[in-house]
Structures are given as structure tokens and as C-alpha cells.
């Protein structure tokens, strides 16, 4: 294990019922550094038996101290956990940077966001309440928001800390007990987080982590008959597997499946304000972002100007190892590099407006040059499919109706933004765009822990983040009392 990681736990173990345990099959998976391609250690290859033990531990926590903790106490645990995360922000950032290949400043922003989720959900825990409902004479009717019970969390490799914060944070705030299956390519901060939760006083079994393969530990978790809710972030194909498995047990799922998110730049846009968002939303985390903006739709009168400005930014982008902390790091894996390179090959017929520069990249790392294509038509594969790499296409449009049609012209609908000074156009377009979030004259609102987030179409369903997530992690009970 590389010294640089300086882990205080053994990553080849699962954390079940507050204990660090070797996986029952005794097997491990290699841990590789995306910046160099080097094997830097091993993680646990958990399987169905470990998932079963984790579910049993979660059930015991619900039957014990965690199930008895009231909302104020749950909130306080999350506040203590927030403090521990803040104390370790730089350490967590370093672990994530090495494990996932994120430039250090982006990994640090993720750790800070994790702390903010804990602050938000810690504060919200005792503010979630039901309703009283006027009914027939002689009745008092009210609703109770109750935890589902055992919740399963399947987390991808692109933003482990943020996704754990938004899903596990909301699930614990509402009194569920969690079983977390992190991605095999990015499980270190999940294990670190669960250990900090233990230190913060979260009772044993309330949060269990079982690393392993998606097809083994992940599939076992989604199919487990005693798991009462699944939250999944990842690809459409795996999301379909997850929903199909959950359907056999008739349990609710939240699916967040990525997108092909557009930014619409109208002729009256403030380009100086827009420019950083246009590029950053495409290249942040090397484009491996569910809410990446991979399509830039530009009103024809400003087409050359926008293309020129974006191309100049692209030309200045530097790509290198995570700890060099440049603009763009490596992709997560050789597999992801080959997926993205395949898309770049399929763009050979397009006009390449600009690309970034590789800077001292180690031979075995998973690097691609950020690439901007111009003058792309909406039916091109690069304008339709999610690439999950630092690649953006510029698509021209002639009027507002065409812009909306192109924006709505993919199977996805996660995030969109509109750049215009025209207030009426802002309102019209925001209503007509099919998307879970629409931003006006910004993109992403700085992360937006408080803002409900989720998709339409193949971007998935259910909402995470904000207060809305608390409804998703609870079930509603109606009590109708007749007293005459
Ligand atoms: P997956 O959807 O396969 O992986 C996401 C998570 O699901 C991981 O934790 C994975 O575990 C787990 N998983 C995989 N198979 C199963 C299963 N049968 N049952 C339950 N859980 C499972 O994505 P990939 O990592 O394979 O990436 C492929 C593509 O998916 C990317 O190119 C990108 O387009 C998209 N993606 C989208 C994300 C988003 O934020 N919306 C995030 C990640 C990927 P493990 O990794 O251990 O196999």
C-alpha cells in the first residue's frame, strides 16, 4: 500500500456491525492508481454472504440503539460526523485524489461537500414532520413519516464522497440503517467515512460497507429480500438491472443515471459570465460527471465568437496526474479510457475546434486530451450518447423553438441551463425544457446541496439532495383515529 495514502484502516476489509472483517470468501481485488496505472494495494472482494451479514447488522441496529434514537439524536450524530470529516478534509482529499485520479482541489471540494451534506441533513433530521388532515366529524387524522428500514446504497466511482453524503446522509437522518456497496474502483473514502461515522458515535450496524464487484456484492444487495429501499447512481444498463432486481422484492428505487445536459447560449447572453461555466461543466472531473454539460447549443449570430472563446480555453487546459493538481486528471480506468477514446474516434468526421495539453503524464495512466468539437449536428452520436469523458460538442441553432427541440432531443433529462438576458425567454425556456434541473444564467449553482436533483427519461427517477430526499427515504403512514 502506497505510503502516500496513509490509511488508518485496512482497505482489504469490510466494515460490518462496527467490525473490520475480511470478506467471507477471503478474496481481494487489486487497487490501482489511475494516474500511473500502478497497483498500489488490495481491497476486499465482498460477496453475497457479506451482504447478508451487513443486512443482519443493519436490522440489529434498527432493533437496538439506532432504532431508538430520536430525530434530535440522529441529527447530532451527523453533526459530530461533519466535524470529523472537516478535521480530515485534506487527508480525505488526498486519498480520493490518488484512488480516483481527481485533481487535488476537486477532491478537496468533494470532501467539503460531504461535510456540508452532513450539516444539512443533521439540521433537517428533526424538521421533517407529517400533517394533520381535516376529516369527518369524530376523527383526528394525521400522517407519520417513518424510515423504510434497511436501505441499500450503490455508489459509483466518479464522486464517491458527494454521493455518499447525499444518499447515506439523508437515509441516516431519517432513521434508516444502511448497507453501502462502493464501486470497486473507488471504495477508500467510503470505508474512511464509515469509520469516522463509528468514531462519531453512530451505533454499530447503522452503516455497513461491503466493497466488491458490482456483479457480486452489488447484485446481492439489490436482490436481497430484506432490503427496503435501493438508491443507485451509475449507468443506464446497470440501473435497469437494479430496478429489475428490486421489483422482485417490490421495493422502491432511486435511479440517477447521468445525462447529455445542454447549455443554451442565446444571442443576448453575457458571454463573459457564461464562458467559465460552458467549459468547466464539461471538463470537471475529466467529464466523468452525471451532470456534465456535454452539449453547448449556440444561437448562430454568436457561433463563431463562442467557438473561438471556448477553443482558447480548451487550448490552455493542462492534463496530468491527480497530485499535480492541474485542470484535468486521468480517467478512472483503462476501460473508461478506451470508451472515451472510442467516442473520439467516432468524431473523426467532425471539426475539432481545440484540445487540451498533456503535461508530464506517466506512461501507464489513463489520459485523454479534453476535446471540443464545433458545428456538430444534433443527430451525431457524440451529440446523443453520454461519453463520460472531457468531450464537448457545439451545436448551432437558429431560433428559440429549434434550441428547445435540440435540448429535448436526447433520451436524457438531468440538467440544462439557459444563457439569456431576456426574462420572458428565461421563463418560457425553463418551462419547455425536459430536465430535472434548469439553471438560468449559471450552471450547477455551485453544487447545490439544498437543491432537489434527479432526472427524467433515461436520466432516472426519484430525487436526491435537499429536503426532497428526506421524503424519498421515508414511507408515509396515515393514522385515522375515531373518537366520536
Ligand atoms: P455501473 O453503472 O456499472 O456502476 C455503478 C455502480 O453500480 C458501481 O458501484 C458498480 O460496482 C455497481 N454495479 C455494477 N453492476 C451491478 C449490478 N449488476 N448490480 C448492482 N450494482 C452493480 O457503471 P460503470 O462503472 O461500469 O461505468 C460505465 C458507464 O456508466 C460510464 O461510462 C458512464 O457512462 C456511466 N456512469 C454514470 C455515472 C453517473 O454518475 N450517473 C457514474 C458511473 C458511471 P462496480 O464498479 O464495483 O462494478
Coordinates of C-alpha atoms and ligand atoms in Angstrom, one line a residue:
X1 CA 0.0 0.0 0.0
X2 CA 1.4 3.3 -1.0
X3 CA 2.7 5.5 1.8
X4 CA 1.1 8.5 0.3
X5 CA -2.4 7.2 1.2
X6 CA -1.6 6.9 4.9
X7 CA -4.7 4.9 5.6
X8 CA -5.7 4.3 9.2
X9 CA -7.8 1.2 8.3
X10 CA -7.2 -1.9 6.3
X11 CA -8.9 -1.4 2.8
X12 CA -9.0 -5.2 2.2
X13 CA -11.7 -5.5 4.9
X14 CA -15.4 -4.8 5.0
X15 CA -16.9 -2.8 7.8
X16 CA -19.9 -4.7 9.2
X17 CA -21.6 -4.2 12.5
X18 CA -18.7 -1.9 13.6
X19 CA -16.1 -4.6 13.0
X20 CA -13.4 -4.7 10.3
X21 CA -13.9 -8.1 8.8
X22 CA -12.2 -10.0 6.0
X23 CA -14.6 -10.9 3.2
X24 CA -16.1 -14.3 3.9
X25 CA -14.6 -15.7 0.6
X26 CA -11.2 -14.5 1.7
X27 CA -10.7 -12.8 -1.7
X28 CA -9.2 -9.5 -2.7
X29 CA -9.3 -7.2 -5.7
X30 CA -6.4 -5.1 -6.9
X31 CA -6.4 -1.4 -6.1
X32 CA -4.9 0.7 -8.9
X33 CA -3.8 4.3 -9.2
X34 CA -5.4 5.9 -12.3
X35 CA -2.6 8.5 -12.5
X36 CA 0.1 5.9 -13.1
X37 CA -1.7 2.6 -13.7
X38 CA 0.3 1.1 -10.9
X39 CA -1.2 -1.5 -8.4
X40 CA -1.0 0.2 -5.0
X41 CA -2.7 -2.3 -2.8
X42 CA -5.8 -4.5 -2.5
X43 CA -9.4 -4.1 -1.5
X44 CA -12.0 -6.7 -0.2
X45 CA -14.0 -8.7 -2.7
X46 CA -17.1 -9.0 -0.7
X47 CA -19.9 -11.2 -1.8
X48 CA -23.4 -12.4 -1.0
X49 CA -22.6 -13.8 2.4
X50 CA -21.0 -10.4 3.4
X51 CA -24.1 -8.5 2.2
X52 CA -26.2 -10.9 4.2
X53 CA -24.2 -10.2 7.3
X54 CA -24.4 -6.5 6.7
X55 CA -28.2 -6.6 6.3
X56 CA -28.5 -8.6 9.5
X57 CA -26.3 -6.0 11.3
X58 CA -28.5 -3.2 9.9
X59 CA -31.6 -5.0 11.2
X60 CA -30.0 -5.4 14.6
X61 CA -29.1 -1.7 14.7
X62 CA -32.8 -0.8 13.9
X63 CA -33.9 -3.1 16.7
X64 CA -31.4 -1.5 19.1
X65 CA -29.9 1.8 19.9
X66 CA -30.2 3.3 16.4
X67 CA -33.8 2.4 16.0
X68 CA -34.5 4.0 19.4
X69 CA -32.5 7.2 18.6
X70 CA -34.8 10.2 18.2
X71 CA -34.6 12.7 15.5
X72 CA -32.5 15.2 17.5
X73 CA -30.0 12.5 18.5
X74 CA -29.7 11.4 14.9
X75 CA -29.0 14.9 13.8
X76 CA -26.3 15.3 16.5
X77 CA -24.5 12.2 15.3
X78 CA -24.4 13.7 11.8
X79 CA -23.1 17.0 13.2
X80 CA -20.3 15.2 15.0
X81 CA -19.5 13.3 11.8
X82 CA -19.5 16.5 9.9
X83 CA -16.8 17.8 12.3
X84 CA -14.7 14.7 11.9
X85 CA -14.9 15.0 8.1
X86 CA -13.9 18.6 8.3
X87 CA -10.9 17.8 10.5
X88 CA -9.8 15.2 7.9
X89 CA -10.7 17.2 4.8
X90 CA -7.1 17.3 3.4
X91 CA -6.5 13.7 4.2
X92 CA -9.7 12.5 2.6
X93 CA -9.0 14.7 -0.4
X94 CA -5.6 13.0 -0.8
X95 CA -7.0 9.5 -0.5
X96 CA -9.7 10.3 -3.1
X97 CA -7.2 12.0 -5.5
X98 CA -4.9 9.0 -5.5
X99 CA -7.7 6.4 -5.7
X100 CA -9.9 8.1 -8.3
X101 CA -7.5 10.3 -10.1
X102 CA -9.1 13.6 -9.3
X103 CA -7.0 16.8 -9.2
X104 CA -6.5 17.5 -5.6
X105 CA -8.5 20.7 -5.5
X106 CA -11.5 18.9 -6.9
X107 CA -11.2 16.0 -4.4
X108 CA -11.0 18.6 -1.6
X109 CA -14.2 20.2 -2.9
X110 CA -15.9 16.8 -2.7
X111 CA -14.8 16.4 0.9
X112 CA -16.1 19.8 1.8
X113 CA -19.4 19.0 0.1
X114 CA -19.6 15.7 2.1
X115 CA -19.3 17.8 5.3
X116 CA -22.0 20.2 4.0
X117 CA -24.4 17.3 3.3
X118 CA -23.9 16.1 6.8
X119 CA -24.6 19.6 8.2
X120 CA -27.7 20.0 6.0
X121 CA -29.2 16.6 6.9
X122 CA -28.1 16.8 10.5
X123 CA -30.1 20.0 10.7
X124 CA -33.0 18.6 8.8
X125 CA -33.4 15.4 10.9
X126 CA -35.8 17.0 13.4
X127 CA -37.6 19.2 11.0
X128 CA -39.3 16.5 9.0
X129 CA -42.9 16.1 10.0
X130 CA -46.3 14.8 8.9
X131 CA -49.6 16.6 8.5
X132 CA -52.9 16.7 10.2
X133 CA -55.8 16.3 7.8
X134 CA -59.3 17.7 8.4
X135 CA -61.7 14.7 8.1
X136 CA -65.2 13.5 9.1
X137 CA -66.7 14.5 12.4
X138 CA -65.3 12.5 15.3
X139 CA -62.0 11.7 13.6
X140 CA -58.5 13.0 14.0
X141 CA -56.2 12.1 11.1
X142 CA -52.5 12.6 10.9
X143 CA -49.6 11.3 8.9
X144 CA -46.2 9.9 10.2
X145 CA -43.0 9.9 8.2
X146 CA -41.2 6.7 9.0
X147 CA -37.9 5.2 7.9
X148 CA -38.0 2.4 5.3
X149 CA -35.8 0.2 7.4
X150 CA -32.6 -1.2 5.8
X151 CA -31.5 0.9 2.8
X152 CA -29.1 -0.2 0.1
X153 CA -26.7 2.4 -1.4
X154 CA -24.8 1.6 -4.6
X155 CA -22.3 4.3 -5.3
X156 CA -20.2 4.8 -8.4
X157 CA -16.6 5.9 -8.7
X158 CA -16.9 9.4 -10.0
X159 CA -18.0 11.3 -6.9
X160 CA -17.9 8.8 -4.0
X161 CA -17.9 11.4 -1.2
X162 CA -20.6 13.6 -2.6
X163 CA -22.9 10.7 -3.5
X164 CA -22.4 9.1 -0.1
X165 CA -23.2 12.4 1.6
X166 CA -26.4 12.9 -0.3
X167 CA -27.7 9.4 0.0
X168 CA -26.4 7.9 3.2
X169 CA -26.7 11.4 4.9
X170 CA -30.4 11.6 4.1
X171 CA -31.0 7.9 4.9
X172 CA -29.4 8.2 8.4
X173 CA -31.1 11.5 9.2
X174 CA -34.5 9.8 8.7
X175 CA -33.6 6.8 10.8
X176 CA -32.7 4.1 8.3
X177 CA -29.8 1.7 8.7
X178 CA -27.6 1.5 5.6
X179 CA -25.6 -1.1 3.6
X180 CA -23.2 0.7 1.2
X181 CA -21.6 -1.0 -1.8
X182 CA -19.0 1.4 -3.2
X183 CA -17.5 1.0 -6.7
X184 CA -14.6 -1.5 -6.9
X185 CA -12.6 1.4 -8.4
X186 CA -13.2 3.8 -5.6
X187 CA -14.0 2.4 -2.2
X188 CA -11.4 4.0 0.1
X189 CA -13.3 7.1 1.1
X190 CA -16.4 5.0 1.7
X191 CA -14.5 2.9 4.2
X192 CA -12.9 6.0 5.7
X193 CA -16.3 7.7 6.0
X194 CA -17.9 4.7 7.7
X195 CA -15.0 4.5 10.2
X196 CA -15.4 8.2 11.0
X197 CA -19.2 7.6 11.5
X198 CA -18.3 4.9 14.1
X199 CA -16.0 7.4 15.8
X200 CA -18.8 10.0 15.8
X201 CA -21.0 7.6 17.8
X202 CA -23.1 6.1 15.1
X203 CA -24.2 2.7 16.6
X204 CA -22.7 -0.4 15.2
X205 CA -24.6 -1.8 12.2
X206 CA -26.3 1.5 11.3
X207 CA -23.8 1.9 8.4
X208 CA -22.1 -1.1 6.9
X209 CA -19.7 -1.0 3.9
X210 CA -19.1 -4.1 1.7
X211 CA -16.6 -3.4 -1.2
X212 CA -16.6 -5.8 -4.1
X213 CA -17.7 -6.3 -7.7
X214 CA -21.0 -4.9 -8.9
X215 CA -22.0 -8.2 -10.3
X216 CA -21.4 -10.0 -7.0
X217 CA -21.8 -7.7 -3.9
X218 CA -23.9 -5.1 -5.8
X219 CA -26.2 -7.7 -7.3
X220 CA -26.6 -9.4 -3.9
X221 CA -27.5 -6.1 -2.3
X222 CA -30.2 -5.2 -4.9
X223 CA -31.7 -8.6 -4.8
X224 CA -31.7 -9.0 -1.0
X225 CA -35.2 -9.7 0.2
X226 CA -34.7 -7.8 3.5
X227 CA -33.5 -4.5 1.9
X228 CA -36.4 -2.0 1.8
X229 CA -35.1 0.8 -0.4
X230 CA -32.3 1.0 -3.0
X231 CA -30.5 4.1 -4.1
X232 CA -28.4 3.7 -7.2
X233 CA -26.2 6.1 -9.2
X234 CA -24.5 4.8 -12.3
X235 CA -25.1 3.7 -15.9
X236 CA -28.5 3.1 -17.5
X237 CA -27.7 -0.5 -18.2
X238 CA -26.9 -1.3 -14.6
X239 CA -29.8 0.9 -13.4
X240 CA -32.1 -1.4 -15.4
X241 CA -30.6 -4.4 -13.6
X242 CA -31.0 -2.8 -10.3
X243 CA -34.7 -1.8 -10.9
X244 CA -35.5 -5.2 -12.2
X245 CA -34.0 -6.9 -9.1
X246 CA -35.7 -4.5 -6.7
X247 CA -39.0 -5.1 -8.5
X248 CA -38.9 -8.8 -7.5
X249 CA -39.0 -7.7 -3.9
X250 CA -41.4 -4.8 -4.6
X251 CA -39.1 -2.2 -3.1
X252 CA -38.7 1.5 -4.2
X253 CA -35.6 2.6 -6.0
X254 CA -34.0 5.9 -6.7
X255 CA -32.1 5.9 -10.0
X256 CA -29.7 8.6 -11.0
X257 CA -28.3 7.6 -14.4
X258 CA -26.5 10.5 -16.0
X259 CA -27.3 12.6 -19.0
X260 CA -26.4 14.6 -22.0
X261 CA -27.0 18.0 -20.4
X262 CA -27.2 21.1 -22.7
X263 CA -26.4 24.7 -22.1
X264 CA -28.3 27.1 -24.4
X265 CA -26.5 30.2 -25.3
X266 CA -28.8 32.9 -26.9
X267 CA -27.6 35.9 -28.9
X268 CA -28.1 38.2 -26.0
X269 CA -26.1 36.1 -23.5
X270 CA -23.5 37.6 -21.2
X271 CA -20.6 35.6 -22.6
X272 CA -18.1 36.8 -20.1
X273 CA -20.2 35.3 -17.3
X274 CA -21.1 32.2 -19.3
X275 CA -17.7 31.2 -20.5
X276 CA -16.2 29.6 -17.4
X277 CA -19.4 27.6 -16.9
X278 CA -19.6 26.5 -20.5
X279 CA -16.1 24.9 -20.3
X280 CA -15.9 23.8 -16.6
X281 CA -19.2 22.0 -16.7
X282 CA -17.8 19.8 -19.4
X283 CA -14.3 19.1 -18.1
X284 CA -14.7 19.0 -14.4
X285 CA -13.6 15.6 -13.1
X286 CA -12.4 14.8 -16.6
X287 CA -16.1 14.9 -17.8
X288 CA -16.9 11.9 -15.6
X289 CA -19.9 13.7 -14.1
X290 CA -23.5 12.7 -14.3
X291 CA -24.5 16.4 -14.7
X292 CA -21.6 17.2 -17.1
X293 CA -22.7 19.7 -19.8
X294 CA -21.6 17.9 -22.9
X295 CA -23.7 19.9 -25.4
X296 CA -23.3 23.6 -26.0
X297 CA -26.2 24.9 -28.1
X298 CA -25.3 28.3 -29.6
X299 CA -27.5 30.9 -31.4
X300 CA -26.0 31.3 -34.8
X301 CA -25.2 35.0 -34.6
X302 CA -22.8 34.2 -31.7
X303 CA -21.5 30.9 -33.0
X304 CA -18.0 32.0 -34.1
X305 CA -17.5 34.1 -31.0
X306 CA -18.5 31.3 -28.6
X307 CA -16.5 28.7 -30.5
X308 CA -13.4 30.9 -30.5
X309 CA -13.6 31.7 -26.8
X310 CA -14.2 28.1 -25.8
X311 CA -11.4 26.9 -28.1
X312 CA -9.0 29.3 -26.5
X313 CA -9.9 27.9 -23.0
X314 CA -9.5 24.4 -24.3
X315 CA -6.1 25.1 -25.7
X316 CA -4.9 26.2 -22.3
X317 CA -6.2 23.2 -20.4
X318 CA -3.5 21.1 -18.8
X319 CA -3.9 17.4 -18.1
X320 CA -1.8 15.5 -15.6
X321 CA -1.6 13.3 -12.5
X322 CA -4.1 13.9 -9.7
X323 CA -1.4 15.2 -7.3
X324 CA -0.1 17.6 -9.9
X325 CA -3.5 19.3 -9.4
X326 CA -3.9 20.6 -12.9
X327 CA -7.2 21.3 -14.7
X328 CA -7.9 17.7 -15.7
X329 CA -6.7 14.4 -14.2
X330 CA -6.7 10.9 -15.7
X331 CA -9.9 8.9 -16.3
X332 CA -10.8 6.3 -13.7
X333 CA -9.7 3.2 -15.5
X334 CA -8.2 1.8 -18.7
X335 CA -11.7 0.7 -19.6
X336 CA -13.1 4.2 -19.3
X337 CA -10.1 5.5 -21.3
X338 CA -11.0 3.0 -24.1
X339 CA -14.7 4.0 -24.0
X340 CA -13.8 7.7 -24.3
X341 CA -11.1 7.1 -27.0
X342 CA -13.7 5.1 -28.9
X343 CA -16.0 8.2 -28.9
X344 CA -13.2 10.4 -30.0
X345 CA -12.5 8.1 -33.0
X346 CA -16.2 8.3 -33.9
X347 CA -15.8 12.1 -34.0
X348 CA -13.1 11.8 -36.7
X349 CA -15.6 13.3 -39.2
X350 CA -16.2 16.4 -37.1
X351 CA -14.4 19.7 -36.9
X352 CA -12.1 19.6 -33.9
X353 CA -12.1 23.2 -32.6
X354 CA -9.4 22.6 -29.9
X355 CA -7.9 20.2 -27.5
X356 CA -6.0 20.4 -24.2
X357 CA -2.4 19.6 -23.5
X358 CA -0.9 16.5 -21.7
X359 CA 1.7 17.6 -19.1
X360 CA 4.2 15.0 -17.7
X361 CA 1.8 12.1 -17.8
X362 CA 3.1 8.8 -16.6
X363 CA 3.1 6.0 -19.2
X364 CA 0.5 3.7 -17.6
X365 CA -2.0 6.4 -16.6
X366 CA -5.5 6.7 -18.2
X367 CA -5.2 10.0 -20.0
X368 CA -7.2 11.6 -22.9
X369 CA -6.9 15.1 -24.2
X370 CA -10.0 17.2 -23.5
X371 CA -11.6 17.8 -26.9
X372 CA -14.0 20.4 -28.2
X373 CA -15.9 19.7 -31.5
X374 CA -17.7 22.5 -33.4
X375 CA -20.5 22.7 -35.9
X376 CA -22.0 19.4 -34.8
X377 CA -25.5 18.3 -35.8
X378 CA -27.9 17.0 -33.1
X379 CA -28.1 13.6 -34.7
X380 CA -24.4 12.8 -34.4
X381 CA -23.5 10.0 -31.9
X382 CA -21.3 12.5 -30.0
X383 CA -24.3 14.8 -29.6
X384 CA -26.6 12.0 -28.4
X385 CA -24.7 9.5 -26.3
X386 CA -23.3 10.1 -22.8
X387 CA -19.5 10.0 -23.3
X388 CA -18.4 10.4 -19.7
X389 CA -15.1 12.0 -20.6
X390 CA -13.8 15.6 -21.2
X391 CA -15.5 16.0 -24.6
X392 CA -18.0 18.7 -25.6
X393 CA -19.8 19.4 -28.8
X394 CA -21.0 22.8 -30.1
X395 CA -24.4 22.6 -31.9
X396 CA -25.7 25.7 -33.7
X397 CA -29.4 26.8 -33.7
X398 CA -31.4 29.5 -35.5
X399 CA -34.3 30.3 -33.1
X400 CA -35.7 29.5 -29.7
X401 CA -38.0 26.7 -30.8
X402 CA -35.2 24.9 -32.5
X403 CA -33.0 25.3 -29.4
X404 CA -35.7 23.7 -27.2
X405 CA -36.2 20.9 -29.7
X406 CA -32.5 20.1 -29.8
X407 CA -32.2 20.4 -26.0
X408 CA -35.1 17.9 -25.6
X409 CA -33.8 15.7 -28.4
X410 CA -31.9 13.1 -26.4
X411 CA -33.2 10.2 -24.2
X412 CA -31.9 12.0 -21.1
X413 CA -33.1 14.9 -19.0
X414 CA -30.9 15.7 -16.0
X415 CA -29.6 19.3 -16.1
X416 CA -29.9 22.2 -18.5
X417 CA -29.0 25.9 -18.5
X418 CA -30.2 28.9 -20.4
X419 CA -27.9 31.9 -21.0
X420 CA -30.0 35.0 -22.0
X421 CA -30.8 38.4 -20.6
X422 CA -34.4 38.2 -21.9
X423 CA -36.6 37.4 -18.8
X424 CA -39.6 36.2 -20.8
X425 CA -37.4 33.8 -22.8
X426 CA -35.9 32.6 -19.5
X427 CA -39.3 31.7 -18.2
X428 CA -40.6 30.1 -21.4
X429 CA -37.5 28.0 -22.0
X430 CA -37.3 26.9 -18.4
X431 CA -40.8 25.5 -18.7
X432 CA -40.3 23.8 -22.0
X433 CA -37.0 22.1 -21.3
X434 CA -37.5 18.5 -20.1
X435 CA -35.0 18.2 -17.3
X436 CA -34.8 17.6 -13.6
X437 CA -32.9 20.9 -13.0
X438 CA -32.8 24.1 -15.1
X439 CA -30.4 26.8 -14.4
X440 CA -30.7 30.4 -15.7
X441 CA -27.5 32.3 -16.3
X442 CA -25.5 29.8 -14.2
X443 CA -24.8 26.1 -14.3
X444 CA -25.0 23.9 -11.3
X445 CA -25.4 26.7 -8.7
X446 CA -22.1 25.7 -7.0
X447 CA -23.1 22.1 -6.2
X448 CA -26.5 22.9 -4.6
X449 CA -26.7 20.5 -1.7
X450 CA -30.1 22.1 -0.9
X451 CA -31.5 21.8 -4.4
X452 CA -33.5 18.7 -5.4
X453 CA -31.7 16.7 -8.0
X454 CA -32.6 13.9 -10.3
X455 CA -33.7 13.1 -13.8
X456 CA -36.5 12.5 -16.3
X457 CA -36.4 9.9 -19.1
X458 CA -33.3 7.7 -19.1
X459 CA -31.6 10.0 -16.6
X460 CA -33.6 8.1 -14.0
X461 CA -36.3 8.9 -11.4
X462 CA -36.6 9.9 -7.8
X463 CA -35.0 13.0 -6.2
X464 CA -31.9 13.3 -4.1
X465 CA -30.4 16.3 -2.4
X466 CA -32.2 19.0 -0.5
X467 CA -35.2 18.3 1.7
X468 CA -36.9 16.3 -1.1
X469 CA -34.5 13.4 -0.4
X470 CA -35.9 13.0 3.1
X471 CA -39.3 12.2 1.6
X472 CA -37.7 9.5 -0.6
X473 CA -36.0 7.9 2.4
X474 CA -39.3 7.7 4.4
X475 CA -42.6 6.0 4.0
X476 CA -45.8 7.7 4.9
X477 CA -48.2 6.3 7.4
X478 CA -51.8 7.7 7.7
X479 CA -53.4 7.4 11.1
X480 CA -57.2 7.9 11.3
X481 CA -58.4 7.9 14.9
X482 CA -62.2 7.8 15.6
X483 CA -63.1 9.2 19.0
X484 CA -66.7 10.2 18.5
Ligands
LIG1 P1 -22.0 1.0 -13.5 O1 -23.4 1.5 -13.6 O2 -21.9 -0.5 -13.9 O3 -21.5 1.1 -11.9 C1 -22.1 1.9 -11.0 C2 -22.2 1.2 -9.7 O4 -23.0 0.0 -9.8 C3 -20.8 0.6 -9.2 O5 -20.8 0.7 -7.7 C4 -20.9 -0.8 -9.6 O6 -20.0 -1.6 -8.9 C5 -22.3 -1.2 -9.4 N1 -22.8 -2.3 -10.2 C6 -22.4 -2.8 -11.3 N2 -23.1 -3.9 -11.7 C7 -24.1 -4.0 -10.8 C8 -25.1 -5.0 -10.6 N3 -25.4 -5.9 -11.5 N4 -25.9 -4.8 -9.6 C9 -25.7 -3.9 -8.7 N5 -24.7 -3.0 -8.7 C10 -23.9 -3.1 -9.8 O7 -21.0 1.9 -14.3 P2 -19.5 1.7 -14.7 O8 -18.6 1.9 -13.6 O9 -19.4 0.3 -15.4 O10 -19.4 2.8 -15.8 C11 -19.9 2.7 -17.1 C12 -20.6 3.9 -17.6 O11 -21.7 4.2 -16.7 C13 -19.8 5.2 -17.6 O12 -19.1 5.3 -18.8 C14 -20.8 6.2 -17.5 O13 -21.4 6.5 -18.8 C15 -21.9 5.6 -16.6 N6 -21.8 6.1 -15.2 C16 -22.6 7.0 -14.8 C17 -22.5 7.5 -13.5 C18 -23.4 8.6 -13.0 O14 -23.0 9.4 -12.2 N7 -24.6 8.7 -13.5 C19 -21.5 7.1 -12.6 C20 -20.6 6.0 -13.1 C21 -20.8 5.5 -14.4 P3 -18.5 -1.9 -9.5 O15 -18.0 -0.7 -10.0 O16 -17.8 -2.5 -8.4 O17 -18.8 -2.9 -10.6

